């Protein structure tokens, strides 16, 4: 039963047989009763101020052309921003940093012991990178159990 229309009576409407077959097939495809299908079709045309004779294709082409014009305008704006703002700023930054000479590394004399200590520290950091306290305790217990 159609919601909101339970108490209304049915009326007859004379429609050609081929049209009725098409309509019933369409009505089943959208899974509504014939009355509700016809009502939703009429409301669609009323709400959108359309007529079944209207040509929607020309309206869609006009809308597509308007959207294309807007996109082209946006592209032109972005190109202008790039040309007038981004590239000059990049050029200035490059000019600033190209004139700066890299500082020479200062060589410091170190003893063999200091170099060996640094090497061991680096190896230790690489070996235990990403481990937490729990993992260190577990490793320590494993070492103690071996002895």
Backbone as a ProteinNet text record, in pm:
[ID]
protein_1_A
[PRIMARY]
XXXXXXXXXXXXXXXXXXXXXXXXXXXXXXXXXXXXXXXXXXXXXXXXXXXXXXXXXXXXXXXXXXXXXXXXXXXXXXXXXXXXXXXXXXXXXXXXXXXXXXXXXXXXXXXXXXXXXXXXXXXXXXXXXXXXXXXXXXXXXXXXXXX
[TERTIARY]
84.7	0	89	44.9	120.8	106.6	220.4	216.6	155.5	63	-0.2	-119.5	-139.6	-249.1	-340	-339.1	-415.2	-566.3	-618.8	-763.6	-818.2	-730.4	-776.6	-826	-925.7	-981.6	-899.2	-908.8	-842.8	-932.2	-871.5	-942.4	-890.6	-968.7	-927.2	-866.9	-770.6	-704	-683.1	-727.8	-714.9	-579.4	-500.6	-366.5	-349.5	-276.4	-252.2	-179.2	-206.8	-153.8	-0.5	62.7	209.5	272.7	207.1	257.4	243.6	133.5	111.5	218.8	253.1	356.5	490.4	525.4	651.1	650.5	537.7	526.4	536.9	468.4	473	614.6	683.2	820.6	910.3	893.9	972.2	937.2	809.7	764.1	824.2	831.1	892.1	1042.1	1106.9	1252.1	1289.9	1202.2	1232.7	1159.6	1096	1029.4	932.3	843.8	735.7	604.7	495.8	366.6	348.6	254.5	229.4	191.1	109.2	65	183	270.8	383.5	485.9	503	594.1	545.2	416.8	359.8	367.2	338.9	346.4	488.7	588.3	726.4	770.4	721.9	755.3	696.2	570	504.4	572.9	604.2	671.4	810.1	881.1	1012.2	1001	907.3	891	846.7	759.4	714.4	827.7	900	1006.7	1119.9	1151.6	1261.9	1216.3	1089.4	1030.3	1066.8	1042.1	1072.6	945.1	957.6	850.8	911.4	833.9	889.3	940.6	896.2	939.9	1068.5	1115.3	1237.1	1358.5	1454.1	1579	1686.8	1720.5	1818.6	1961.2	1982.5	2117.3	2179.1	2102.9	2157.1	2190.8	2107.5	2136	2264.7	2283.4	2404.5	2528.8	2517	2630.9	2666.3	2564.5	2589.7	2660.4	2613.3	2674.4	2819.2	2842.4	2978.4	3070.2	3022.2	3103.3	3136	3038.3	3063.8	3170.9	3162.2	3261.3	3399.5	3407.6	3536.6	3596.8	3512.5	3562.6	3618.7	3549.1	3596.3	3729	3740.5	3865.6	3979.4	3953.3	4056.9	4098.7	4002.3	4034.1	4123	4090.6	4173.4	4315.1	4326.7	4459.6	4539	4473.1	4541.1	4587	4502.8	4539.2	4660.9	4660.5	4773.8	4902.5	4893.4	5012.5	5064.8	4973.9	5014.1	5083.5	5027.6	5089.6	5229.2	5242.3	5372.9	5472.6	5426.6	5515.7	5557.4	5463.5	5490.1	5531.2	5506.6	5538	5637.6	5609.9	5690.6	5829.7	5838.3	5968.7	6061.1	6012.7	6103.3	6154.3	6066.8	6108.3	6213.2	6192.5	6289.3	6422.8	6417.9	6540.8	6616.4	6543.5	6608.7	6674.2	6602.8	6658.6	6782.7	6777.5	6894.3	7011.9	6984.5	7092	7156.5	7075	7127.9	7217.1	7169	7242.1	7355.5	7356.2	7465.8	7591.7	7575.2	7689.8	7759.2	7692.6	7749.9	7839.3	7964.5	8058.1	8048.4	8060.1	8053.3	8173.2	8146.8	8253.1	8343.2	8473.5	8563.3	8555.9	8568.4	8564.7	8694.1	8676.7	8792.7	8843.4	8969.1	9028.3	9083.4	9041.3	9085.7	9168.9	9281.1	9369	9315.5	9295.6	9243.4	9337.5	9337.5	9422.2	9351.5	9427.8	9372.7	9260	9275.3	9174.8	9042.7	9049.7	8927.4	8856.1	8932.1	8873.1	8808.1	8875.2	8821.5	8692.4	8688.6	8570.2	8452.3	8476.6	8371.3	8317.9	8408.2	8366.7	8278	8316.3	8238.5	8102	8097.5	7969.8	7876.1	7931.4	7849.8	7794.6	7879.1	7834.5	7725.8	7743.2	7645.3	7511.1	7515.5	7391.7	7321.3	7397.7	7337.8	7276.2	7345.3	7298.9	7171.3	7162.9	7050.2	6949.5	6952.9	6858.2	6716.1	6621.6	6482.1	6443.6	6534	6499.1	6453	6360.2	6314.7	6375.9	6343	6402.6	6370.1	6248.2	6206.6	6294.5	6328	6411.3	6552.7	6606	6739.2	6739.8	6635.7	6627.8	6618.6	6540	6524.7	6658.3	6730.6	6861.3	6959.1	6953.9	7043.3	7014.2	6885.1	6848.7	6898	6884.9	6931.6	7082	7156.2	7301.4	7336.9	7263.1	7290	7256.4	7155.8	7116	7215.5	7291.1	7389	7508.3	7542.7	7663.4	7650
-118	0	124	228	352.3	432.9	469.9	545.6	683.1	719	850.3	854.7	748.8	746.6	624.8	566.5	444.9	464	579.2	601.3	653.9	683.9	737	625.2	658.6	561.5	559.6	451.8	441.6	499.9	556.6	610.5	539.8	542.1	482	588.1	545.2	634	553.8	606.3	533.2	563	456.6	470.2	357.3	383	282.4	162.2	44.4	-80.2	-83.6	-40	-42.8	51	164.3	260.1	201.9	133.1	71.7	-33.8	-114.1	-216.2	-151.7	-46.8	24.4	83	144.3	209.7	107.4	-5.6	-108.5	-165.2	-184	-233.4	-133.2	-4.7	99.9	105.5	95.8	102.3	-11.8	-131.2	-244.5	-223.4	-158.7	-138.9	-44.7	49.9	139	94.9	-22.2	-89.8	-0.9	61.9	138.7	93.8	129.2	99.8	192.3	158.3	241.1	383.3	395.7	528.7	612.2	550.2	624.9	659.4	571.2	600.5	721	720.3	832.4	961.6	953.1	1071.2	1126.4	1040	1089.1	1150.2	1097.4	1155.4	1295.8	1310.4	1441.9	1542	1500.5	1591	1630.6	1538.5	1570.5	1683.4	1670.7	1774.4	1907.2	1901.6	2026.1	2092	2015.3	2070.9	2130.9	2069.8	2117.9	2210.1	2243.4	2332.4	2286.6	2158.6	2099.9	2053.2	2037.4	1978.4	1856.9	1752.6	1636.8	1672.3	1784.2	1826.6	1908.4	1947.4	2028.5	1950.5	2024.9	1964.4	1991.5	1890.2	1906	1909.6	1855.1	1846.7	1985.4	2080.5	2215.4	2281.7	2258.8	2315	2255.9	2126.6	2062.2	2112.8	2136.1	2188.2	2328.8	2411.6	2547.2	2540.4	2453.4	2438.6	2390.7	2296.2	2246	2357	2439.1	2549.7	2651.5	2680.8	2774.1	2718.6	2590.5	2528.3	2531.4	2502.7	2506.6	2646.5	2749.9	2887.9	2918	2872.8	2896.8	2825.4	2704.1	2629.5	2699.1	2745.2	2816.3	2944.5	3013.8	3134.6	3100	2991.7	2949.2	2914.1	2847.1	2812.1	2938.3	3037.2	3163.4	3233.9	3231.8	3294.9	3224.6	3091.3	3016.6	3042.8	3050	3079.6	3219.2	3315	3451.5	3456.2	3384.9	3380.1	3319.9	3211.7	3147.3	3241.8	3311.4	3399.5	3522	3582.9	3710	3697.1	3583	3572.1	3460.7	3341.6	3226.2	3229	3248.2	3244.4	3357.2	3482	3586.6	3558	3506.1	3473.7	3363.6	3262.3	3154.3	3207.8	3297.9	3357.6	3434.6	3510.5	3586.1	3492.1	3386.3	3291	3222.1	3184.9	3121.7	3218.6	3345.4	3444.3	3461.3	3458.9	3474.3	3355.8	3234.7	3115.8	3076.6	3123.1	3091.6	3169.8	3287.4	3370.3	3322	3243.1	3193.8	3074.4	3083.8	2974.2	2876.5	2748.9	2652.4	2668.6	2652.6	2666.3	2543.2	2565	2448.8	2375.8	2242.7	2164.5	2186.7	2199.5	2218.2	2080.4	2056.2	1927.8	1933.9	1837.6	1832.6	1705.7	1724	1610.2	1529.9	1397.7	1311.3	1193	1143.1	1026.8	899.5	792.1	664.5	618.6	641.9	599.7	673.2	804.1	881	831.6	805.3	755.4	618.3	532	398.7	407.6	497.1	517.2	566	660.7	710.8	599.5	516.4	406	307.7	275.1	181.5	241.6	370.3	436.6	432.6	458.1	454.4	314.5	212.3	74.3	39	82	54.7	118.3	245.1	315.2	248.1	204.5	136.8	3	-69.8	-202.1	-195.4	-98	-92.7	17.2	67.9	172.2	114.4	186	145.5	45.4	8.8	-84.4	-7.3	-68.6	-3.6	-73.1	-24	-72.5	-219.8	-261	-399.8	-495	-458.4	-543	-555.3	-446.7	-452.9	-547.7	-541.2	-629.2	-775	-800.6	-936.5	-989	-907.7	-947.7	-976	-894.3	-911.2	-1044	-1080.3	-1207.5	-1324.2	-1312.8	-1419	-1439.7	-1330.8	-1340.8	-1405.4	-1370	-1426.7	-1575.5	-1619.4	-1760.8	-1847.2	-1791.5	-1867.4	-1907.6	-1826	-1850.3	-1963.5
0	0	0	-63.6	-73.9	54	113.4	238.5	214.9	301.1	292.4	198.1	122.4	25	46.1	166	193.3	178	216	217.8	85.5	-7.7	-136.2	-225.7	-307.9	-402.4	-529.8	-603.3	-732.7	-840.5	-942.3	-1058.1	-1182.1	-1286.1	-1412.8	-1502.6	-1582.2	-1675.7	-1803.7	-1914.8	-2041.5	-2103.8	-2118.5	-2175.6	-2277	-2383	-2486.4	-2426.1	-2480	-2426.5	-2428.1	-2537.2	-2546.3	-2443.4	-2420.3	-2321.4	-2181.2	-2154.7	-2023.2	-1995.9	-2096.6	-2078.7	-2043	-2115.9	-2087	-1946.4	-1911.8	-1781.1	-1668.3	-1681.6	-1576.7	-1561.8	-1673.6	-1669.3	-1596.2	-1628.3	-1561.6	-1412.8	-1381	-1242.4	-1160	-1217.1	-1145.9	-1127.3	-1224.6	-1215.1	-1101.8	-1068.8	-956.2	-830.2	-837.5	-725.6	-649.6	-722.1	-660.2	-723.1	-660	-721.6	-841.1	-926.4	-1044.2	-1004.1	-900.6	-855.8	-806.6	-725.8	-670.3	-778.3	-876.5	-986.8	-1065.1	-1098.1	-1173.4	-1092.3	-962.1	-876.1	-870.6	-854.3	-847	-979.7	-1092.1	-1222.4	-1236.2	-1198.1	-1208.2	-1115.8	-992.1	-898.3	-947.4	-1011.8	-1067.3	-1169.1	-1260.6	-1363.3	-1302.3	-1202.8	-1138.2	-1059.7	-980.2	-896.2	-978.1	-1090.9	-1173.6	-1285.8	-1282.5	-1383.1	-1524	-1548.6	-1678.3	-1745.9	-1874.2	-1952.8	-2022.2	-2045.5	-2117	-2256.4	-2309.3	-2442.3	-2439.2	-2320.7	-2310.9	-2360.2	-2417	-2462.9	-2357.6	-2281.4	-2173.7	-2226.5	-2344.4	-2399	-2416.9	-2467.8	-2488.5	-2355.1	-2253.2	-2120.8	-2063.1	-2082.4	-2031.4	-2103.6	-2232.9	-2309.3	-2261.9	-2236.2	-2184.8	-2049.6	-1962.6	-1830	-1842.8	-1930.1	-1951.4	-2001.9	-2094.1	-2146.7	-2037.9	-1950.2	-1839.9	-1745.7	-1716.3	-1627.5	-1691.9	-1821.6	-1891.5	-1887.5	-1905.5	-1899.5	-1760.7	-1656.7	-1519.7	-1494.8	-1542.9	-1525.4	-1598.8	-1721.5	-1797.3	-1726.2	-1664.9	-1588.7	-1469.4	-1398.9	-1285.3	-1329.5	-1442	-1493.8	-1524.5	-1584.5	-1616.3	-1488.7	-1385.4	-1257.9	-1197.4	-1198	-1141.6	-1218.7	-1351.1	-1431.3	-1400.7	-1381.6	-1348.9	-1212.8	-1115.2	-982	-991.8	-1066.8	-1081.5	-1148.5	-1252	-1327.9	-1247	-1175.9	-1108.7	-962.7	-899.4	-757	-727	-773.3	-735	-796.9	-926.8	-993.8	-948.9	-936.1	-886.3	-744.6	-658.9	-522.7	-524.4	-605.7	-617.5	-668.2	-765.8	-818.7	-711.9	-629.2	-521.2	-420.4	-382.4	-285.8	-341.5	-468.1	-528.6	-534.1	-565.1	-570.3	-432.9	-329.4	-193.3	-157.7	-183.6	-140	-233.4	-355.1	-446.5	-409.9	-351.9	-315.9	-189.2	-110	14.5	-16.7	25.1	3.2	120	91.8	201.3	294.9	421.9	521.1	515.3	520.5	519	653.2	646	768.8	846.7	976.3	1063.1	1103.7	1076.2	1110.5	1252.4	1333.2	1472.3	1490.3	1553.6	1576.8	1694.6	1671.6	1777.1	1794.7	1915.1	1943.5	1896.1	1890.3	1846.8	1939.7	2069.2	2166.6	2144.7	2117.9	2092.9	1966.5	1862.3	1737.8	1758.8	1835.3	1861.6	1943.7	2042.7	2125.9	2040.4	1949.5	1861	1770.2	1718.1	1631.4	1707.6	1830.5	1912.2	1945.4	1978.3	2006.7	1885.4	1766.9	1644.9	1621.2	1638	1619.6	1720.2	1845.4	1949.6	1914.8	1871.9	1836.3	1718.4	1618.8	1503.9	1542.8	1631.1	1670.1	1753.1	1841.6	1935	1903.1	1782.5	1743	1743.2	1802.8	1801.3	1908.7	1995.3	2102.1	2224.5	2298.4	2421	2543.2	2660.5	2784.8	2808.1	2775.1	2794.2	2713.1	2590.5	2505.5	2561.5	2618.2	2678.1	2797.9	2883	2999.4	2955.3	2850.6	2799.5	2746.9	2670.5	2618.2	2732	2836.7	2951.1	3021.5	3038.4	3100.8	3016.3	2884.1	2794.9	2809.9	2819.5	2835.5	2969.1	3075.5	3207.8	3211.8	3140.3	3139.9	3064.4	2972	2894.3	2980.1	3075.1	3155.4	3250.5
[MASK]
+++++++++++++++++++++++++++++++++++++++++++++++++++++++++++++++++++++++++++++++++++++++++++++++++++++++++++++++++++++++++++++++++++++++++++++++++++

